[in-house]
mmCIF file of C-alpha atoms in Angstrom:
data_model
loop_
_atom_site.group_PDB
_atom_site.id
_atom_site.type_symbol
_atom_site.label_atom_id
_atom_site.label_comp_id
_atom_site.label_asym_id
_atom_site.label_seq_id
_atom_site.Cartn_x
_atom_site.Cartn_y
_atom_site.Cartn_z
ATOM 1 C CA UNK A 1 86.208 116.099 104.330
ATOM 2 C CA UNK A 2 87.253 112.555 103.535
ATOM 3 C CA UNK A 3 85.606 111.315 100.332
ATOM 4 C CA UNK A 4 84.688 107.634 100.221
ATOM 5 C CA UNK A 5 84.569 106.224 96.679
ATOM 6 C CA UNK A 6 82.780 104.001 97.592
ATOM 7 C CA UNK A 7 81.503 101.509 100.141
ATOM 8 C CA UNK A 8 78.261 101.227 98.149
ATOM 9 C CA UNK A 9 79.631 100.276 94.730
ATOM 10 C CA UNK A 10 82.933 99.788 92.909
ATOM 11 C CA UNK A 11 83.316 103.201 91.262
ATOM 12 C CA UNK A 12 87.012 102.789 90.270
ATOM 13 C CA UNK A 13 86.202 99.567 88.427
ATOM 14 C CA UNK A 14 82.739 100.278 87.046
ATOM 15 C CA UNK A 15 82.341 104.066 86.784
ATOM 16 C CA UNK A 16 85.701 105.850 86.407
ATOM 17 C CA UNK A 17 84.371 108.127 83.649
ATOM 18 C CA UNK A 18 81.502 109.292 85.856
ATOM 19 C CA UNK A 19 83.909 109.988 88.699
ATOM 20 C CA UNK A 20 86.232 112.075 86.547
ATOM 21 C CA UNK A 21 83.337 114.111 85.166
ATOM 22 C CA UNK A 22 82.212 114.830 88.730
ATOM 23 C CA UNK A 23 85.712 115.831 89.861
ATOM 24 C CA UNK A 24 86.003 118.152 86.862
ATOM 25 C CA UNK A 25 82.596 119.651 87.624
ATOM 26 C CA UNK A 26 83.466 120.055 91.306
ATOM 27 C CA UNK A 27 80.350 118.407 92.713
ATOM 28 C CA UNK A 28 78.201 115.281 92.683
ATOM 29 C CA UNK A 29 74.566 114.651 93.531
ATOM 30 C CA UNK A 30 74.031 111.786 95.952
ATOM 31 C CA UNK A 31 70.769 110.321 97.201
ATOM 32 C CA UNK A 32 70.469 109.504 100.868
ATOM 33 C CA UNK A 33 70.417 105.676 100.905
ATOM 34 C CA UNK A 34 67.596 105.628 103.453
ATOM 35 C CA UNK A 35 65.250 108.481 102.565
ATOM 36 C CA UNK A 36 66.306 108.977 98.953
ATOM 37 C CA UNK A 37 66.607 112.740 99.257
ATOM 38 C CA UNK A 38 69.238 114.141 96.866
ATOM 39 C CA UNK A 39 72.125 116.190 98.198
ATOM 40 C CA UNK A 40 74.848 118.203 96.493
ATOM 41 C CA UNK A 41 78.328 117.191 97.654
ATOM 42 C CA UNK A 42 81.176 119.631 96.839
ATOM 43 C CA UNK A 43 84.236 117.901 95.415
ATOM 44 C CA UNK A 44 86.790 120.691 95.122
ATOM 45 C CA UNK A 45 90.281 120.214 96.529
ATOM 46 C CA UNK A 46 89.572 123.045 98.966
ATOM 47 C CA UNK A 47 87.027 120.737 100.636
ATOM 48 C CA UNK A 48 88.220 117.185 99.882
ATOM 49 C CA UNK A 49 91.224 116.429 102.074
ATOM 50 C CA UNK A 50 91.647 112.852 100.884
ATOM 51 C CA UNK A 51 89.862 110.324 98.673
ATOM 52 C CA UNK A 52 89.659 106.719 99.820
ATOM 53 C CA UNK A 53 89.035 104.439 96.841
ATOM 54 C CA UNK A 54 87.364 101.077 97.543
ATOM 55 C CA UNK A 55 87.731 98.586 94.717
ATOM 56 C CA UNK A 56 88.282 95.021 93.585
ATOM 57 C CA UNK A 57 89.880 96.097 90.337
ATOM 58 C CA UNK A 58 91.045 99.697 89.793
ATOM 59 C CA UNK A 59 92.487 99.015 86.331
ATOM 60 C CA UNK A 60 89.785 101.101 84.542
ATOM 61 C CA UNK A 61 90.661 104.102 86.738
ATOM 62 C CA UNK A 62 94.420 103.953 86.210
ATOM 63 C CA UNK A 63 94.451 105.900 82.906
ATOM 64 C CA UNK A 64 92.796 108.805 84.742
ATOM 65 C CA UNK A 65 95.155 109.006 87.728
ATOM 66 C CA UNK A 66 97.473 111.497 86.014
ATOM 67 C CA UNK A 67 94.555 113.896 85.758
ATOM 68 C CA UNK A 68 93.506 113.233 89.360
ATOM 69 C CA UNK A 69 97.073 114.045 90.398
ATOM 70 C CA UNK A 70 97.124 117.252 88.356
ATOM 71 C CA UNK A 71 93.900 118.336 90.061
ATOM 72 C CA UNK A 72 95.726 118.075 93.379
ATOM 73 C CA UNK A 73 93.759 115.342 95.141
ATOM 74 C CA UNK A 74 95.336 113.172 97.813
ATOM 75 C CA UNK A 75 94.165 109.569 97.808
ATOM 76 C CA UNK A 76 94.852 105.979 98.680
ATOM 77 C CA UNK A 77 93.251 102.644 97.778
ATOM 78 C CA UNK A 78 91.483 99.926 99.707
ATOM 79 C CA UNK A 79 92.105 97.148 97.170
ATOM 80 C CA UNK A 80 90.276 93.864 97.784
ATOM 81 C CA UNK A 81 91.909 90.740 96.397
ATOM 82 C CA UNK A 82 90.297 87.427 97.270
ATOM 83 C CA UNK A 83 90.821 84.102 95.460
ATOM 84 C CA UNK A 84 87.275 82.777 95.206
ATOM 85 C CA UNK A 85 87.058 82.503 91.432
ATOM 86 C CA UNK A 86 84.125 82.653 89.027
ATOM 87 C CA UNK A 87 81.785 80.724 91.304
ATOM 88 C CA UNK A 88 81.565 83.649 93.727
ATOM 89 C CA UNK A 89 83.204 86.496 91.784
ATOM 90 C CA UNK A 90 81.854 85.906 88.267
ATOM 91 C CA UNK A 91 82.646 89.222 86.608
ATOM 92 C CA UNK A 92 86.108 90.000 87.954
ATOM 93 C CA UNK A 93 89.235 89.609 85.871
ATOM 94 C CA UNK A 94 91.489 86.646 86.563
ATOM 95 C CA UNK A 95 93.244 86.736 89.912
ATOM 96 C CA UNK A 96 96.698 86.933 88.314
ATOM 97 C CA UNK A 97 95.673 90.014 86.324
ATOM 98 C CA UNK A 98 94.366 91.773 89.425
ATOM 99 C CA UNK A 99 97.559 90.962 91.312
ATOM 100 C CA UNK A 100 99.566 92.524 88.481
ATOM 101 C CA UNK A 101 97.390 95.625 88.707
ATOM 102 C CA UNK A 102 98.013 95.783 92.466
ATOM 103 C CA UNK A 103 101.769 95.597 91.913
ATOM 104 C CA UNK A 104 101.660 98.277 89.223
ATOM 105 C CA UNK A 105 99.579 100.581 91.414
ATOM 106 C CA UNK A 106 101.964 100.090 94.325
ATOM 107 C CA UNK A 107 104.961 100.901 92.138
ATOM 108 C CA UNK A 108 103.253 104.141 91.199
ATOM 109 C CA UNK A 109 101.950 105.215 94.615
ATOM 110 C CA UNK A 110 104.031 103.305 97.150
ATOM 111 C CA UNK A 111 102.899 100.535 99.525
ATOM 112 C CA UNK A 112 101.486 103.013 102.050
ATOM 113 C CA UNK A 113 98.787 104.069 99.600
ATOM 114 C CA UNK A 114 97.540 100.622 98.559
ATOM 115 C CA UNK A 115 95.968 98.649 101.410
ATOM 116 C CA UNK A 116 95.223 95.008 100.676
ATOM 117 C CA UNK A 117 91.862 93.665 101.847
ATOM 118 C CA UNK A 118 91.347 89.913 102.202
ATOM 119 C CA UNK A 119 87.636 90.309 102.724
ATOM 120 C CA UNK A 120 85.187 88.727 103.262
ATOM 121 C CA UNK A 121 86.410 85.441 104.644
ATOM 122 C CA UNK A 122 83.640 82.886 104.226
ATOM 123 C CA UNK A 123 83.750 79.257 105.251
ATOM 124 C CA UNK A 124 81.991 76.332 103.619
ATOM 125 C CA UNK A 125 82.785 72.814 102.431
ATOM 126 C CA UNK A 126 84.990 74.070 99.629
ATOM 127 C CA UNK A 127 86.459 77.181 101.235
ATOM 128 C CA UNK A 128 87.797 75.648 104.424
ATOM 129 C CA UNK A 129 90.218 77.113 106.943
ATOM 130 C CA UNK A 130 93.002 75.081 105.316
ATOM 131 C CA UNK A 131 92.055 76.491 101.904
ATOM 132 C CA UNK A 132 92.206 80.042 103.257
ATOM 133 C CA UNK A 133 95.615 79.428 104.843
ATOM 134 C CA UNK A 134 96.989 78.224 101.535
ATOM 135 C CA UNK A 135 95.432 80.989 99.442
ATOM 136 C CA UNK A 136 96.330 83.736 101.920
ATOM 137 C CA UNK A 137 99.942 82.579 102.048
ATOM 138 C CA UNK A 138 100.176 82.570 98.258
ATOM 139 C CA UNK A 139 98.753 86.094 98.024
ATOM 140 C CA UNK A 140 101.029 87.320 100.811
ATOM 141 C CA UNK A 141 103.960 86.045 98.798
ATOM 142 C CA UNK A 142 102.726 87.743 95.636
ATOM 143 C CA UNK A 143 102.011 91.077 97.346
ATOM 144 C CA UNK A 144 104.924 91.196 99.766
ATOM 145 C CA UNK A 145 106.568 94.618 99.567
ATOM 146 C CA UNK A 146 103.680 96.070 97.573
ATOM 147 C CA UNK A 147 101.520 96.771 100.631
ATOM 148 C CA UNK A 148 102.271 97.544 104.250
ATOM 149 C CA UNK A 149 98.911 96.358 105.626
ATOM 150 C CA UNK A 150 96.432 93.564 105.033
ATOM 151 C CA UNK A 151 92.916 93.874 106.435
ATOM 152 C CA UNK A 152 90.848 90.772 107.076
ATOM 153 C CA UNK A 153 87.145 90.551 107.765
ATOM 154 C CA UNK A 154 84.773 87.635 108.192
ATOM 155 C CA UNK A 155 81.506 87.368 106.295
ATOM 156 C CA UNK A 156 78.603 89.350 107.755
ATOM 157 C CA UNK A 157 75.509 87.222 107.278
ATOM 158 C CA UNK A 158 72.953 89.673 105.944
ATOM 159 C CA UNK A 159 69.447 88.218 105.339
ATOM 160 C CA UNK A 160 69.963 87.988 101.567
ATOM 161 C CA UNK A 161 73.165 85.995 102.077
ATOM 162 C CA UNK A 162 71.484 83.637 104.523
ATOM 163 C CA UNK A 163 68.767 82.987 101.951
ATOM 164 C CA UNK A 164 71.469 82.319 99.362
ATOM 165 C CA UNK A 165 72.922 79.544 101.509
ATOM 166 C CA UNK A 166 75.888 81.256 103.164
ATOM 167 C CA UNK A 167 76.532 80.558 106.815
ATOM 168 C CA UNK A 168 77.949 82.618 109.667
ATOM 169 C CA UNK A 169 81.556 82.236 110.781
ATOM 170 C CA UNK A 170 81.643 81.391 114.476
ATOM 171 C CA UNK A 171 83.847 83.181 116.982
ATOM 172 C CA UNK A 172 85.823 80.006 117.532
ATOM 173 C CA UNK A 173 86.463 79.626 113.797
ATOM 174 C CA UNK A 174 87.418 83.291 113.455
ATOM 175 C CA UNK A 175 89.893 83.158 116.314
ATOM 176 C CA UNK A 176 91.468 79.926 115.093
ATOM 177 C CA UNK A 177 91.938 81.207 111.547
ATOM 178 C CA UNK A 178 93.137 84.645 112.656
ATOM 179 C CA UNK A 179 95.810 82.961 114.774
ATOM 180 C CA UNK A 180 97.027 81.105 111.681
ATOM 181 C CA UNK A 181 96.927 84.060 109.278
ATOM 182 C CA UNK A 182 98.752 86.463 111.589
ATOM 183 C CA UNK A 183 102.206 84.810 111.448
ATOM 184 C CA UNK A 184 101.875 84.325 107.687
ATOM 185 C CA UNK A 185 101.312 88.063 107.239
ATOM 186 C CA UNK A 186 104.206 88.898 109.563
ATOM 187 C CA UNK A 187 106.530 86.564 107.653
ATOM 188 C CA UNK A 188 105.863 88.644 104.530
ATOM 189 C CA UNK A 189 106.240 92.034 106.223
ATOM 190 C CA UNK A 190 102.519 92.804 106.351
ATOM 191 C CA UNK A 191 100.801 94.453 109.289
ATOM 192 C CA UNK A 192 97.530 92.516 109.717
ATOM 193 C CA UNK A 193 94.373 94.189 111.020
ATOM 194 C CA UNK A 194 90.710 93.233 111.361
ATOM 195 C CA UNK A 195 87.760 95.248 110.080
ATOM 196 C CA UNK A 196 84.699 95.902 112.276
ATOM 197 C CA UNK A 197 84.692 92.456 113.852
ATOM 198 C CA UNK A 198 82.447 91.827 116.879
ATOM 199 C CA UNK A 199 85.358 90.031 118.570
ATOM 200 C CA UNK A 200 88.707 91.479 119.591
ATOM 201 C CA UNK A 201 91.179 89.281 117.743
ATOM 202 C CA UNK A 202 94.227 90.961 119.292
ATOM 203 C CA UNK A 203 95.070 87.847 121.353
ATOM 204 C CA UNK A 204 95.348 86.007 118.021
ATOM 205 C CA UNK A 205 97.708 88.674 116.651
ATOM 206 C CA UNK A 206 95.097 90.606 114.663
ATOM 207 C CA UNK A 207 94.247 93.924 116.346
ATOM 208 C CA UNK A 208 91.332 96.023 115.067
ATOM 209 C CA UNK A 209 92.047 98.500 112.303
ATOM 210 C CA UNK A 210 90.376 101.407 110.534
ATOM 211 C CA UNK A 211 89.865 101.510 106.764
ATOM 212 C CA UNK A 212 89.245 105.260 106.754
ATOM 213 C CA UNK A 213 92.438 105.511 108.740
ATOM 214 C CA UNK A 214 93.073 108.843 110.428
ATOM 215 C CA UNK A 215 96.779 108.196 110.909
ATOM 216 C CA UNK A 216 97.323 107.094 107.299
ATOM 217 C CA UNK A 217 95.449 110.172 106.085
ATOM 218 C CA UNK A 218 97.463 112.470 108.352
ATOM 219 C CA UNK A 219 100.677 111.030 106.967
ATOM 220 C CA UNK A 220 99.413 111.532 103.425
ATOM 221 C CA UNK A 221 98.322 115.122 104.089
ATOM 222 C CA UNK A 222 101.465 116.026 106.000
ATOM 223 C CA UNK A 223 99.594 117.827 108.766
ATOM 224 C CA UNK A 224 96.967 117.273 111.401
ATOM 225 C CA UNK A 225 93.290 116.704 110.738
ATOM 226 C CA UNK A 226 90.308 117.131 113.000
ATOM 227 C CA UNK A 227 88.592 113.829 112.227
ATOM 228 C CA UNK A 228 85.725 112.325 114.205
ATOM 229 C CA UNK A 229 84.812 108.669 114.395
ATOM 230 C CA UNK A 230 82.122 107.675 111.905
ATOM 231 C CA UNK A 231 79.010 106.971 113.983
ATOM 232 C CA UNK A 232 77.068 105.859 110.910
ATOM 233 C CA UNK A 233 79.000 102.601 110.596
ATOM 234 C CA UNK A 234 78.755 99.334 112.506
ATOM 235 C CA UNK A 235 79.483 99.578 116.250
ATOM 236 C CA UNK A 236 82.904 97.928 115.976
ATOM 237 C CA UNK A 237 84.021 100.110 113.051
ATOM 238 C CA UNK A 238 86.936 102.433 113.884
ATOM 239 C CA UNK A 239 86.797 104.463 110.655
ATOM 240 C CA UNK A 240 86.948 108.233 110.631
ATOM 241 C CA UNK A 241 83.951 110.111 109.275
ATOM 242 C CA UNK A 242 83.658 110.331 105.488
ATOM 243 C CA UNK A 243 81.178 111.256 102.775
ATOM 244 C CA UNK A 244 80.221 108.522 100.310
ATOM 245 C CA UNK A 245 79.174 109.383 96.740
ATOM 246 C CA UNK A 246 78.192 105.883 95.623
ATOM 247 C CA UNK A 247 74.809 104.177 95.254
ATOM 248 C CA UNK A 248 73.704 100.683 96.221
ATOM 249 C CA UNK A 249 72.646 98.131 93.584
ATOM 250 C CA UNK A 250 74.897 99.593 90.905
ATOM 251 C CA UNK A 251 78.021 97.405 90.985
ATOM 252 C CA UNK A 252 78.630 95.229 87.920
ATOM 253 C CA UNK A 253 81.140 92.854 89.557
ATOM 254 C CA UNK A 254 78.370 90.433 90.543
ATOM 255 C CA UNK A 255 80.030 88.989 93.662
ATOM 256 C CA UNK A 256 77.671 86.508 95.301
ATOM 257 C CA UNK A 257 78.457 87.650 98.852
ATOM 258 C CA UNK A 258 78.080 91.404 98.231
ATOM 259 C CA UNK A 259 76.314 93.369 100.988
ATOM 260 C CA UNK A 260 75.759 96.363 98.692
ATOM 261 C CA UNK A 261 73.611 94.362 96.256
ATOM 262 C CA UNK A 262 70.112 93.936 97.628
ATOM 263 C CA UNK A 263 68.999 91.628 94.831
ATOM 264 C CA UNK A 264 66.675 94.194 93.244
ATOM 265 C CA UNK A 265 68.422 94.325 89.891
ATOM 266 C CA UNK A 266 71.095 96.787 88.821
ATOM 267 C CA UNK A 267 70.037 100.406 88.614
ATOM 268 C CA UNK A 268 70.717 102.306 85.367
ATOM 269 C CA UNK A 269 73.751 104.577 85.472
ATOM 270 C CA UNK A 270 74.569 107.596 83.299
ATOM 271 C CA UNK A 271 78.238 108.665 83.134
ATOM 272 C CA UNK A 272 77.173 112.203 82.212
ATOM 273 C CA UNK A 273 74.660 112.699 85.024
ATOM 274 C CA UNK A 274 75.515 114.397 88.333
ATOM 275 C CA UNK A 275 73.747 111.414 89.957
ATOM 276 C CA UNK A 276 75.481 108.064 89.602
ATOM 277 C CA UNK A 277 72.151 106.439 88.836
ATOM 278 C CA UNK A 278 68.692 107.695 88.012
ATOM 279 C CA UNK A 279 67.695 111.316 87.568
ATOM 280 C CA UNK A 280 66.127 114.088 89.571
ATOM 281 C CA UNK A 281 62.353 113.905 89.690
ATOM 282 C CA UNK A 282 60.229 116.845 88.497
ATOM 283 C CA UNK A 283 60.044 119.435 91.242
ATOM 284 C CA UNK A 284 62.574 117.645 93.407
ATOM 285 C CA UNK A 285 64.780 119.946 95.461
ATOM 286 C CA UNK A 286 68.448 119.368 96.124
ATOM 287 C CA UNK A 287 69.932 120.310 99.463
ATOM 288 C CA UNK A 288 73.519 121.487 99.693
ATOM 289 C CA UNK A 289 75.464 119.174 101.942
ATOM 290 C CA UNK A 290 77.637 121.092 104.337
ATOM 291 C CA UNK A 291 81.180 119.840 103.845
ATOM 292 C CA UNK A 292 84.387 121.495 104.983
ATOM 293 C CA UNK A 293 88.063 120.683 105.071
ATOM 294 C CA UNK A 294 89.307 118.949 108.216
ATOM 295 C CA UNK A 295 92.919 120.015 107.746
ATOM 296 C CA UNK A 296 94.400 121.644 110.838
ATOM 297 C CA UNK A 297 97.847 123.138 110.122
ATOM 298 C CA UNK A 298 98.267 123.784 113.867
ATOM 299 C CA UNK A 299 98.283 120.022 114.512
ATOM 300 C CA UNK A 300 101.585 118.648 113.283
ATOM 301 C CA UNK A 301 102.720 115.074 112.971
ATOM 302 C CA UNK A 302 105.699 115.644 115.254
#
């Protein structure tokens, strides 16, 4: 099983204590995001083959990584760094501080275990294509050698974002900007990939990538894995199947473009509860989620 922590909220930044308590306990309770039914997800190292951390600032988790290592978990980070500032990312630390955290994490884990995400790319009067070229180049220079891959993705215009005044990025705009970002990434030794885009940007030098990356995970595990494509994601997503233990409407970063915030107000979270937010209702039953290791020692990397 690949554990996703998490597409639904920034657990490394906002809830590292909850995560560590769940890893120590060996399980977490997770509500189905559609039906709300609670399930018990096993978190032992005999089941979890790899953890993929999704975050905009993992600094609060860093003091706990020694313990995560001692437990025997394999993991890598999807680390989003974008330069939008307080207007769109009001609760994040300063960009320079997050870059320093990225560099420190890379020194600890190696560039193959810290993937840089420049995501989402939004366009408006202030954040023009020229602005993105300049900012992307500066970040490539700062992160060169600390990552082997940069993933780009253009803003998905969910209804809440449309109501907030964001606009869609057109195919023509996406192709033009991708063609300009690709050589900048290459100049700094970064392999550039796109994430779940409706257009194949390979002609512009940006082939599609996978965030839950089967090949990266196989390299990390040192053996083969029987991993299926995740059919629960968007049609263009190439990620392998994973189990997510997060909850929507719980992130405290406050990013204006966030797809995981439905504008309903932040749910209360208890670091000592098996559920990230809320509690079991009286008489509510918990189903055991069937999760097994995908490691296949018979499939080698060579």
